């Protein structure tokens, strides 16, 4: 769905308009962005039906912009604003603690346009003098710049995947194309990706290339050739396309899916067996022994098929040779989502809309887990409100036959490891998710002890986003993960694989470690809107990269089994 992208651009326009002090239009664009964010249908469909202007807060003017974004991937007005203000918002907003108001201040007072400017001015201590800043903030900015810089050249999987899928669909729709696959790090579901890689088979390569470079999503052609082209999309990301014959497509798939490290291993194995592996096939002398399908190549080398998510040369090649690969978790295995928010706290959609979303996903159960009292910025619920929501859930459960709504909460773990909701109230809940939301820099021992204390509370079922990281913004907090995994195993606390594209926490390697400690997992979306329920595929991808099987993940159980597992 394009909804999130449209909302993002409308929000970016509002950011620029804040620089112009055009607060009337800032409000209009923010309102429109909000409308699009909470939509429960695909904006492209609404556009095709000519119903954009029927949406709340969307008039002719903004509808026109949305139309442009749907059709061209961007809007002229947006491009002009970007030209007028040579401020790299994307880059600056990647720095934790910088919002549009501060960016405006920094641009107007110090001419700061990008990370380099920001770093220079911070080091010269020019920032602390500005209104509302101070030396503490200046110091924090300097630390956060380092982090933002490290990642700016890569893109979040969750943001790139819809774009890649769109390109794939468009090329698939051409009569000249046969097979189209997204390969590279996207196929491996790596949390951040450098570029989009596409492979195609076709009898008419020239037509495909001509179409590819002229797509309205394309900003700039980097190379156009008969079998390979590279473009930079308007979004800024590069996209490669390569054409191969049907007969060698499997070999090309394997080669361009990577990872490079696994490819090296596979070539070594081929050589040790007197063969040669390339993107054109597996050869014995001059004869191609396999190449049409990936499976054929693996089998010809006497190993099992390795799912793309495992192809990182982290032991999967050896396991495939021994026939010991895990039978990985699948998206279809997930029976319920146990971490979501409605507009009772800081979610965008109503409780009913979130539940409907879960029904659309085909879930058997879903838990509503609003933020609680002490998290003021997220409009946390107090005990009374929680009980009120519980009654509302009772009512919905009576009405609905297709799903069971579980009562829950995402409680805050305070600085001492205590929870911000009393045990008497938590006892009434079906699912208690506990999370650290503040004081993440408390220090190794204190933070570990705090999380352990929370897990030892028998009312806590799930530890949410255990390391608190935010991709490209905040690194994993310093905690003793071995101890946390051991305590999780002992207390039966489930560890979350959070599917939010920015979190993906636990990350792949920590999933693997947790499983080695005997922990059980849940894969949740932490959805704050109905659309975000679709992020489950990202969490499942991450769990798969961590070798998780269906049996390791408790929300693959049917309702009865799941509730029993929670009690045990
Ligand atoms: P990215 O784009 O940085 O997220 O990572 P990838 O894995 O998509 O890397 P990319 O786009 O440079 O290349 C796609 C795949 O092509 C890569 O996973 C493995 C294969 N490949 C590219 N260059 C080489 C190479 O020099 N040697 C080998 N063995 N494989 C390569
Ligand atoms: Ca790539
Ligand atoms: Ca590439």
Coordinates of C-alpha atoms and ligand atoms in Angstrom, one line a residue:
X1 CA 0.0 0.0 0.0
X2 CA 1.1 3.5 -0.9
X3 CA -0.6 5.0 2.1
X4 CA 2.4 5.3 4.3
X5 CA 4.5 6.9 1.5
X6 CA 1.8 9.4 0.7
X7 CA 1.5 10.3 4.4
X8 CA 5.2 10.6 4.7
X9 CA 5.5 13.1 1.8
X10 CA 2.5 15.1 3.1
X11 CA 4.2 15.3 6.5
X12 CA 7.5 16.3 4.8
X13 CA 5.6 19.1 3.0
X14 CA 4.3 20.3 6.4
X15 CA 7.9 20.2 7.7
X16 CA 9.0 22.6 4.9
X17 CA 6.0 24.8 5.4
X18 CA 6.9 25.2 9.0
X19 CA 10.0 26.9 7.8
X20 CA 7.8 29.4 5.9
X21 CA 5.7 30.0 9.1
X22 CA 2.7 29.0 7.0
X23 CA 1.0 27.4 10.0
X24 CA -2.4 27.3 8.3
X25 CA -1.1 25.0 5.6
X26 CA 1.1 23.1 8.0
X27 CA -2.0 22.2 9.8
X28 CA -3.9 21.3 6.6
X29 CA -1.0 19.0 5.4
X30 CA -0.6 17.4 8.9
X31 CA -4.3 16.8 9.0
X32 CA -4.3 15.2 5.5
X33 CA -1.3 13.1 6.4
X34 CA -3.2 11.9 9.5
X35 CA -6.2 11.0 7.4
X36 CA -4.1 9.0 5.1
X37 CA -2.3 7.2 8.0
X38 CA -5.6 6.0 9.5
X39 CA -7.2 4.9 6.3
X40 CA -8.2 1.3 6.3
X41 CA -8.3 1.0 2.5
X42 CA -5.6 1.4 -0.1
X43 CA -5.3 5.1 -1.2
X44 CA -4.7 4.0 -4.8
X45 CA -8.1 2.4 -4.9
X46 CA -9.7 5.5 -3.4
X47 CA -8.0 7.6 -6.1
X48 CA -9.1 5.3 -8.9
X49 CA -12.6 5.7 -7.7
X50 CA -12.2 9.4 -7.7
X51 CA -13.0 9.7 -4.0
X52 CA -10.0 11.4 -2.6
X53 CA -11.8 14.6 -1.9
X54 CA -14.4 12.8 0.1
X55 CA -11.8 12.0 2.7
X56 CA -11.9 14.2 5.8
X57 CA -9.5 17.1 5.7
X58 CA -8.6 16.6 2.0
X59 CA -9.7 19.3 -0.4
X60 CA -9.1 19.8 -4.1
X61 CA -5.6 21.2 -3.5
X62 CA -4.2 18.4 -1.4
X63 CA -6.1 15.7 -3.4
X64 CA -4.1 17.0 -6.4
X65 CA -0.8 16.5 -4.6
X66 CA -1.8 13.0 -3.5
X67 CA -2.7 12.1 -7.1
X68 CA 0.7 13.2 -8.2
X69 CA 2.4 11.2 -5.5
X70 CA 0.4 8.1 -6.5
X71 CA 1.2 8.6 -10.2
X72 CA 4.7 9.9 -10.2
X73 CA 6.1 9.0 -6.8
X74 CA 6.4 12.6 -5.8
X75 CA 4.7 16.0 -6.2
X76 CA 6.1 19.1 -7.9
X77 CA 5.3 21.3 -5.0
X78 CA 7.3 19.0 -2.7
X79 CA 10.2 19.0 -5.2
X80 CA 10.1 22.8 -5.3
X81 CA 10.1 23.2 -1.6
X82 CA 13.1 20.9 -1.4
X83 CA 14.9 23.1 -3.9
X84 CA 13.9 26.3 -2.1
X85 CA 15.2 25.1 1.2
X86 CA 18.5 23.4 0.8
X87 CA 18.0 21.8 4.1
X88 CA 18.4 18.0 4.2
X89 CA 15.4 17.2 6.4
X90 CA 15.7 13.5 5.9
X91 CA 19.2 13.6 7.1
X92 CA 18.7 16.0 10.0
X93 CA 15.5 14.3 11.2
X94 CA 17.6 11.1 11.4
X95 CA 19.3 12.6 14.4
X96 CA 17.4 11.8 17.6
X97 CA 16.2 14.9 19.2
X98 CA 15.8 17.0 16.1
X99 CA 12.3 18.0 15.0
X100 CA 11.1 20.5 12.4
X101 CA 11.1 23.4 14.9
X102 CA 14.7 22.8 16.0
X103 CA 15.8 22.3 12.4
X104 CA 14.2 25.6 11.4
X105 CA 16.0 27.3 14.3
X106 CA 19.3 25.8 13.4
X107 CA 18.9 26.8 9.7
X108 CA 17.8 30.3 10.5
X109 CA 20.3 31.1 13.2
X110 CA 23.3 29.1 12.0
X111 CA 22.6 28.2 8.4
X112 CA 22.8 24.5 9.3
X113 CA 21.7 22.4 6.3
X114 CA 23.0 18.9 6.9
X115 CA 24.8 16.7 9.3
X116 CA 28.2 18.1 8.5
X117 CA 27.1 21.6 9.3
X118 CA 25.4 20.4 12.5
X119 CA 28.5 18.6 13.7
X120 CA 30.8 21.6 12.9
X121 CA 28.5 24.1 14.8
X122 CA 28.1 21.7 17.7
X123 CA 31.8 21.3 18.1
X124 CA 32.3 25.1 18.0
X125 CA 29.7 25.2 20.8
X126 CA 27.5 27.5 18.8
X127 CA 24.4 25.5 19.4
X128 CA 24.3 25.7 23.2
X129 CA 23.7 29.4 22.9
X130 CA 20.5 29.1 21.0
X131 CA 17.2 29.5 22.6
X132 CA 16.0 26.3 24.3
X133 CA 19.2 24.4 23.6
X134 CA 22.0 24.4 26.3
X135 CA 25.2 22.4 26.7
X136 CA 23.4 19.1 27.6
X137 CA 21.4 19.1 24.4
X138 CA 24.5 20.1 22.4
X139 CA 26.4 17.2 23.8
X140 CA 23.6 14.7 23.1
X141 CA 23.3 16.0 19.5
X142 CA 27.0 15.3 18.9
X143 CA 26.6 11.7 20.1
X144 CA 23.5 11.2 18.0
X145 CA 25.2 12.6 14.9
X146 CA 27.7 9.8 14.9
X147 CA 24.9 7.3 15.0
X148 CA 22.9 9.0 12.2
X149 CA 25.9 9.3 10.0
X150 CA 26.8 5.6 10.2
X151 CA 23.5 4.6 8.7
X152 CA 22.4 7.3 6.3
X153 CA 23.4 5.5 3.2
X154 CA 21.2 2.5 3.9
X155 CA 17.4 2.3 3.9
X156 CA 15.0 0.5 6.2
X157 CA 13.7 -2.7 4.8
X158 CA 10.1 -1.8 5.8
X159 CA 10.3 1.4 3.7
X160 CA 12.0 -0.2 0.6
X161 CA 9.9 -3.3 0.4
X162 CA 6.7 -1.7 -0.8
X163 CA 8.6 0.1 -3.5
X164 CA 10.4 -3.0 -4.6
X165 CA 7.1 -4.9 -4.7
X166 CA 5.6 -2.1 -6.8
X167 CA 8.4 -2.3 -9.4
X168 CA 8.1 -6.0 -9.5
X169 CA 4.4 -5.9 -10.1
X170 CA 4.8 -3.3 -12.9
X171 CA 7.4 -5.3 -14.7
X172 CA 5.4 -8.5 -14.2
X173 CA 2.5 -6.8 -15.9
X174 CA 4.4 -6.2 -19.1
X175 CA 3.6 -8.8 -21.8
X176 CA 7.3 -9.2 -22.6
X177 CA 8.3 -10.3 -19.1
X178 CA 8.3 -13.9 -17.8
X179 CA 9.7 -14.3 -14.4
X180 CA 10.5 -11.3 -12.1
X181 CA 12.2 -11.6 -8.7
X182 CA 13.5 -9.2 -6.1
X183 CA 16.9 -10.5 -5.0
X184 CA 19.8 -9.1 -2.9
X185 CA 19.4 -8.1 0.7
X186 CA 15.6 -7.5 0.4
X187 CA 15.1 -11.2 -0.4
X188 CA 17.2 -12.1 2.6
X189 CA 15.0 -9.7 4.6
X190 CA 18.0 -7.8 6.0
X191 CA 16.9 -5.0 8.3
X192 CA 18.5 -2.3 6.2
X193 CA 19.2 -2.4 2.5
X194 CA 21.6 -0.6 0.2
X195 CA 19.8 -0.9 -3.1
X196 CA 17.0 -2.8 -4.8
X197 CA 18.1 -5.7 -7.1
X198 CA 15.7 -7.1 -9.6
X199 CA 16.1 -10.1 -12.0
X200 CA 14.0 -10.8 -15.1
X201 CA 13.6 -13.4 -17.8
X202 CA 12.3 -12.2 -21.1
X203 CA 12.5 -12.8 -24.8
X204 CA 12.8 -9.1 -25.4
X205 CA 15.3 -7.5 -23.0
X206 CA 15.4 -4.2 -24.8
X207 CA 11.7 -3.6 -24.2
X208 CA 12.1 -4.3 -20.5
X209 CA 15.1 -2.0 -20.2
X210 CA 13.4 0.8 -22.1
X211 CA 10.4 0.5 -19.8
X212 CA 12.5 0.2 -16.6
X213 CA 14.5 3.4 -17.1
X214 CA 11.4 5.4 -18.2
X215 CA 9.2 4.5 -15.2
X216 CA 7.8 7.6 -13.5
X217 CA 9.5 6.4 -10.2
X218 CA 12.9 7.0 -11.8
X219 CA 14.8 10.2 -11.0
X220 CA 18.0 9.5 -12.9
X221 CA 19.4 6.9 -15.2
X222 CA 22.9 5.7 -14.1
X223 CA 23.5 3.0 -16.6
X224 CA 21.4 1.6 -19.4
X225 CA 22.6 -1.5 -21.1
X226 CA 21.1 -4.5 -22.9
X227 CA 21.3 -6.9 -20.0
X228 CA 21.8 -4.6 -17.0
X229 CA 20.5 -1.2 -16.0
X230 CA 20.8 1.0 -12.9
X231 CA 18.7 3.9 -12.0
X232 CA 18.3 6.2 -9.0
X233 CA 14.7 6.3 -8.0
X234 CA 13.0 9.6 -6.9
X235 CA 13.1 8.3 -3.4
X236 CA 16.9 8.4 -3.6
X237 CA 17.5 4.7 -3.6
X238 CA 19.2 2.9 -6.4
X239 CA 17.7 0.1 -8.3
X240 CA 19.5 -2.5 -10.5
X241 CA 17.8 -4.7 -13.0
X242 CA 19.4 -7.7 -14.8
X243 CA 18.1 -9.9 -17.5
X244 CA 18.9 -13.7 -17.6
X245 CA 17.9 -16.7 -19.7
X246 CA 15.3 -18.9 -18.2
X247 CA 17.8 -21.8 -18.3
X248 CA 20.1 -20.1 -15.9
X249 CA 17.6 -18.1 -13.8
X250 CA 18.1 -20.3 -10.7
X251 CA 21.9 -19.7 -10.8
X252 CA 21.4 -16.0 -11.2
X253 CA 18.8 -15.9 -8.4
X254 CA 21.3 -17.6 -6.1
X255 CA 24.2 -15.4 -7.1
X256 CA 22.4 -12.1 -6.8
X257 CA 20.5 -13.0 -3.6
X258 CA 23.8 -13.4 -1.9
X259 CA 25.0 -12.9 0.6
X260 CA 28.4 -12.4 -0.9
X261 CA 29.8 -14.4 2.1
X262 CA 27.6 -17.3 1.4
X263 CA 28.4 -17.2 -2.4
X264 CA 32.1 -17.5 -1.5
X265 CA 31.3 -20.7 0.6
X266 CA 29.2 -22.2 -2.2
X267 CA 31.9 -21.7 -4.8
X268 CA 34.4 -23.4 -2.5
X269 CA 32.1 -26.4 -2.1
X270 CA 31.6 -26.5 -5.9
X271 CA 35.4 -26.5 -6.5
X272 CA 36.0 -29.2 -3.9
X273 CA 33.6 -31.4 -5.9
X274 CA 35.3 -30.6 -9.2
X275 CA 32.7 -28.2 -10.3
X276 CA 32.4 -24.4 -10.9
X277 CA 29.5 -22.2 -9.8
X278 CA 28.7 -18.8 -11.3
X279 CA 25.6 -16.7 -12.0
X280 CA 25.3 -18.8 -15.2
X281 CA 25.1 -22.2 -13.5
X282 CA 26.9 -25.1 -11.9
X283 CA 29.3 -26.6 -14.3
X284 CA 31.3 -29.8 -14.6
X285 CA 34.0 -29.2 -17.2
X286 CA 32.0 -27.3 -19.9
X287 CA 28.7 -29.0 -19.1
X288 CA 26.0 -27.2 -17.1
X289 CA 24.7 -29.7 -14.5
X290 CA 22.2 -27.3 -12.8
X291 CA 21.0 -23.7 -13.3
X292 CA 17.4 -23.5 -14.0
X293 CA 16.2 -23.7 -10.4
X294 CA 18.0 -22.8 -7.2
X295 CA 16.9 -26.1 -5.7
X296 CA 18.7 -28.0 -8.5
X297 CA 22.0 -26.3 -7.6
X298 CA 21.7 -27.1 -3.9
X299 CA 20.7 -30.7 -4.6
X300 CA 23.5 -31.1 -7.1
X301 CA 25.9 -30.1 -4.4
X302 CA 24.2 -32.6 -2.1
X303 CA 22.7 -30.1 0.3
X304 CA 19.3 -29.0 1.3
X305 CA 17.7 -25.8 -0.1
X306 CA 18.7 -22.9 2.1
X307 CA 15.9 -20.3 2.6
X308 CA 17.1 -16.8 1.6
X309 CA 16.9 -15.4 5.1
X310 CA 19.5 -17.8 6.3
X311 CA 22.1 -17.0 3.6
X312 CA 24.6 -15.1 5.6
X313 CA 27.3 -17.8 6.1
X314 CA 26.5 -18.2 9.7
X315 CA 26.5 -22.0 9.8
X316 CA 23.6 -22.5 7.4
X317 CA 25.8 -24.0 4.7
X318 CA 27.1 -26.7 7.0
X319 CA 23.6 -27.4 8.4
X320 CA 22.3 -27.7 4.8
X321 CA 25.0 -30.3 4.1
X322 CA 24.1 -32.3 7.2
X323 CA 20.3 -32.0 6.5
X324 CA 20.0 -30.1 9.8
X325 CA 18.4 -26.8 8.7
X326 CA 15.6 -25.5 10.9
X327 CA 12.0 -25.6 9.5
X328 CA 11.5 -21.9 9.6
X329 CA 8.5 -20.0 11.0
X330 CA 6.1 -18.7 8.3
X331 CA 3.9 -15.7 8.2
X332 CA 0.8 -18.0 7.9
X333 CA 1.8 -19.7 11.2
X334 CA 1.0 -16.5 13.2
X335 CA -2.4 -16.9 14.9
X336 CA -2.6 -13.6 16.7
X337 CA -0.9 -10.3 17.3
X338 CA -0.3 -9.5 21.0
X339 CA 1.0 -6.0 21.0
X340 CA -1.1 -3.2 19.5
X341 CA -2.4 0.3 20.3
X342 CA -5.6 2.1 19.4
X343 CA -6.5 5.8 19.8
X344 CA -7.2 5.0 23.5
X345 CA -3.5 5.7 23.9
X346 CA -1.2 6.9 21.0
X347 CA -2.6 4.7 18.2
X348 CA -4.2 6.3 15.1
X349 CA -7.2 4.0 14.7
X350 CA -10.1 3.2 16.9
X351 CA -10.2 0.0 19.0
X352 CA -12.8 -1.4 16.6
X353 CA -10.7 -0.6 13.5
X354 CA -7.7 -2.4 15.0
X355 CA -9.8 -5.4 15.8
X356 CA -11.2 -5.4 12.3
X357 CA -7.7 -5.2 10.9
X358 CA -6.8 -8.3 13.0
X359 CA -9.8 -10.1 11.6
X360 CA -8.7 -9.2 8.0
X361 CA -5.4 -10.8 8.8
X362 CA -7.2 -13.9 9.6
X363 CA -6.1 -14.0 13.3
X364 CA -7.8 -16.2 15.9
X365 CA -7.0 -13.7 18.7
X366 CA -5.5 -10.3 19.3
X367 CA -4.4 -8.5 22.4
X368 CA -5.0 -4.8 22.9
X369 CA -2.0 -3.4 24.8
X370 CA -2.3 0.4 25.4
X371 CA 0.5 2.4 27.0
X372 CA -0.1 3.0 30.7
X373 CA -0.1 5.8 33.1
X374 CA 3.5 7.0 33.5
X375 CA 4.0 7.3 29.7
X376 CA 2.5 10.8 29.3
X377 CA 3.7 11.5 25.8
X378 CA 1.9 8.4 24.6
X379 CA -1.3 9.3 26.4
X380 CA -0.9 6.4 28.8
X381 CA -4.0 4.9 30.4
X382 CA -4.5 4.9 34.2
X383 CA -6.0 1.9 36.0
X384 CA -9.5 3.2 35.8
X385 CA -9.3 3.8 32.0
X386 CA -7.8 0.3 31.6
X387 CA -10.8 -1.2 33.4
X388 CA -13.1 0.9 31.3
X389 CA -11.4 -0.4 28.1
X390 CA -11.7 -3.9 29.5
X391 CA -15.5 -3.5 29.7
X392 CA -15.5 -2.2 26.1
X393 CA -13.6 -5.3 25.0
X394 CA -16.1 -7.5 26.8
X395 CA -18.8 -5.9 24.8
X396 CA -16.9 -6.4 21.5
X397 CA -16.2 -10.0 22.3
X398 CA -19.9 -10.5 22.8
X399 CA -20.6 -9.0 19.4
X400 CA -17.8 -10.6 17.3
X401 CA -17.6 -14.3 16.4
X402 CA -14.5 -14.3 14.3
X403 CA -11.9 -13.4 16.8
X404 CA -11.2 -13.3 20.5
X405 CA -9.9 -10.0 21.9
X406 CA -7.5 -10.4 24.8
X407 CA -7.2 -7.7 27.4
X408 CA -3.8 -6.3 27.9
X409 CA -1.5 -3.4 28.5
X410 CA 2.0 -2.3 27.7
X411 CA 3.2 -1.3 31.1
X412 CA 6.2 0.7 31.8
X413 CA 9.1 -0.6 33.7
X414 CA 10.2 2.2 36.0
X415 CA 13.8 3.0 37.0
X416 CA 13.7 0.4 39.8
X417 CA 12.0 -2.3 37.8
X418 CA 8.6 -1.7 39.2
X419 CA 5.6 -1.5 36.9
X420 CA 3.3 1.5 36.7
X421 CA 0.1 -0.5 37.2
X422 CA -0.6 -2.4 40.4
X423 CA -0.5 -6.2 40.4
X424 CA -4.2 -6.4 41.4
X425 CA -5.1 -4.8 38.1
X426 CA -2.6 -6.7 36.1
X427 CA -4.0 -9.9 37.4
X428 CA -7.2 -9.1 35.6
X429 CA -5.4 -8.9 32.2
X430 CA -5.0 -11.7 29.7
X431 CA -1.7 -10.4 28.4
X432 CA 0.8 -8.1 30.1
X433 CA 3.5 -6.7 27.9
X434 CA 6.3 -4.9 29.8
X435 CA 8.7 -2.4 28.3
X436 CA 11.4 0.1 29.1
X437 CA 10.6 3.5 27.6
X438 CA 12.7 5.8 29.6
X439 CA 16.1 5.9 31.2
X440 CA 17.7 3.6 28.6
X441 CA 21.1 5.1 29.3
X442 CA 20.9 4.1 33.0
X443 CA 24.0 1.9 32.7
X444 CA 24.7 -1.8 32.2
X445 CA 24.0 -3.2 35.7
X446 CA 21.0 -1.0 36.7
X447 CA 19.2 -1.5 33.4
X448 CA 19.8 -5.2 33.5
X449 CA 18.6 -5.5 37.1
X450 CA 15.5 -3.4 36.2
X451 CA 14.5 -5.6 33.3
X452 CA 15.2 -8.8 35.4
X453 CA 13.0 -7.4 38.2
X454 CA 10.2 -6.8 35.8
X455 CA 10.4 -10.3 34.3
X456 CA 10.3 -11.8 37.8
X457 CA 6.9 -10.2 38.3
X458 CA 4.6 -13.2 37.6
X459 CA 2.0 -11.0 36.0
X460 CA 4.4 -10.0 33.2
X461 CA 4.0 -12.3 30.1
X462 CA 6.1 -10.5 27.5
X463 CA 9.2 -8.4 27.4
X464 CA 8.6 -6.0 24.5
X465 CA 11.4 -4.7 22.2
X466 CA 14.0 -6.0 24.7
X467 CA 17.0 -3.9 23.7
X468 CA 15.2 -0.6 22.9
X469 CA 17.1 0.0 19.8
X470 CA 15.9 2.2 17.0
X471 CA 17.5 1.6 13.6
X472 CA 19.7 4.5 12.5
X473 CA 18.8 6.4 15.7
X474 CA 19.5 4.6 18.9
X475 CA 21.8 1.6 19.4
X476 CA 20.8 -1.4 21.5
X477 CA 20.9 -0.4 25.2
X478 CA 23.8 -1.8 27.2
X479 CA 22.4 -4.7 29.1
X480 CA 23.5 -8.2 30.0
X481 CA 21.5 -10.1 27.4
X482 CA 22.8 -13.5 28.5
X483 CA 21.3 -12.8 32.0
X484 CA 18.1 -11.5 30.5
X485 CA 17.7 -14.6 28.3
X486 CA 18.4 -16.9 31.3
X487 CA 15.8 -15.1 33.4
X488 CA 13.3 -15.1 30.5
X489 CA 13.8 -18.9 30.2
X490 CA 13.5 -19.5 34.0
X491 CA 10.4 -17.3 34.5
X492 CA 8.8 -18.2 31.2
X493 CA 8.7 -14.6 30.1
X494 CA 8.2 -14.4 26.3
X495 CA 10.7 -12.3 24.4
X496 CA 9.2 -10.2 21.7
X497 CA 10.4 -9.9 18.1
X498 CA 8.9 -6.4 17.5
X499 CA 8.0 -6.0 13.8
X500 CA 8.1 -2.2 13.7
X501 CA 10.5 -1.4 10.7
X502 CA 12.5 0.9 13.0
X503 CA 12.8 -1.6 15.8
X504 CA 13.0 -5.2 14.6
X505 CA 14.0 -6.0 18.2
X506 CA 15.1 -8.6 19.1
X507 CA 17.2 -8.5 16.0
X508 CA 18.2 -11.6 14.0
X509 CA 21.3 -12.6 15.9
X510 CA 19.7 -12.0 19.2
X511 CA 16.8 -14.2 18.2
X512 CA 19.3 -17.0 17.6
X513 CA 21.0 -16.4 21.0
X514 CA 17.7 -16.3 22.8
X515 CA 16.7 -19.6 21.3
X516 CA 20.0 -21.1 22.3
X517 CA 19.2 -20.1 25.9
X518 CA 15.9 -22.0 25.5
X519 CA 13.7 -18.9 25.4
X520 CA 10.3 -18.7 23.8
X521 CA 9.3 -15.9 21.5
X522 CA 6.3 -13.9 20.3
X523 CA 6.3 -12.0 17.0
X524 CA 4.2 -8.8 17.4
X525 CA 3.7 -5.7 15.3
X526 CA 3.3 -3.0 18.0
X527 CA 0.9 -1.6 15.4
X528 CA -0.2 2.0 16.0
X529 CA -2.5 1.9 13.0
X530 CA -4.4 -0.7 11.1
X531 CA -2.0 -0.7 8.2
X532 CA 0.9 -1.4 10.5
X533 CA -0.6 -4.9 11.2
X534 CA 1.0 -5.8 7.9
X535 CA 4.4 -5.3 9.4
X536 CA 4.1 -8.8 10.8
X537 CA 6.0 -10.0 7.7
X538 CA 9.0 -8.0 8.8
X539 CA 9.0 -9.5 12.3
X540 CA 8.6 -13.0 10.8
X541 CA 11.5 -12.2 8.4
X542 CA 13.7 -11.2 11.3
X543 CA 12.7 -14.3 13.3
X544 CA 13.5 -16.4 10.3
X545 CA 16.9 -14.8 10.0
X546 CA 17.4 -15.8 13.6
X547 CA 16.6 -19.4 12.8
X548 CA 13.2 -19.4 14.6
X549 CA 10.9 -22.3 14.0
X550 CA 7.2 -22.4 14.5
X551 CA 7.6 -24.3 17.8
X552 CA 9.7 -21.5 19.2
X553 CA 7.0 -18.9 18.7
X554 CA 4.1 -19.0 21.1
X555 CA 1.6 -16.9 19.1
X556 CA 1.6 -19.7 16.5
X557 CA -0.5 -21.7 19.0
X558 CA -4.3 -21.8 18.7
X559 CA -6.1 -19.7 21.4
X560 CA -6.5 -22.5 24.0
X561 CA -2.9 -23.6 23.6
X562 CA -1.7 -20.1 23.7
X563 CA -3.6 -19.2 26.9
X564 CA -2.3 -22.4 28.5
X565 CA 1.3 -21.5 27.5
X566 CA 0.9 -18.1 29.1
X567 CA -0.3 -19.6 32.4
X568 CA 2.6 -22.2 32.4
Ligands
LIG1 P1 22.9 -4.3 0.0 O1 22.4 -3.9 -1.3 O2 24.1 -3.5 0.4 O3 21.9 -4.2 1.0 O4 23.4 -5.8 0.0 P2 23.2 -6.9 -1.2 O5 23.5 -8.2 -0.6 O6 21.9 -6.7 -1.9 O7 24.4 -6.6 -2.2 P3 24.5 -6.0 -3.6 O8 23.3 -5.2 -4.0 O9 25.8 -5.3 -3.7 O10 24.6 -7.3 -4.5 C1 23.6 -8.2 -4.6 C2 24.1 -9.6 -4.5 O11 24.9 -9.9 -5.6 C3 25.0 -9.9 -3.3 O12 24.2 -10.2 -2.2 C4 25.8 -11.0 -3.8 C5 26.0 -10.7 -5.2 N1 27.3 -10.1 -5.5 C6 27.5 -8.8 -5.8 N2 28.8 -8.5 -5.9 C7 29.4 -9.7 -5.7 C8 30.8 -10.1 -5.7 O13 31.7 -9.3 -5.9 N3 31.1 -11.4 -5.4 C9 30.1 -12.3 -5.1 N4 30.4 -13.5 -4.8 N5 28.8 -11.9 -5.1 C10 28.5 -10.7 -5.4
LIG2 CA1 21.2 -4.9 -2.9
LIG3 CA1 22.9 -4.1 -6.3

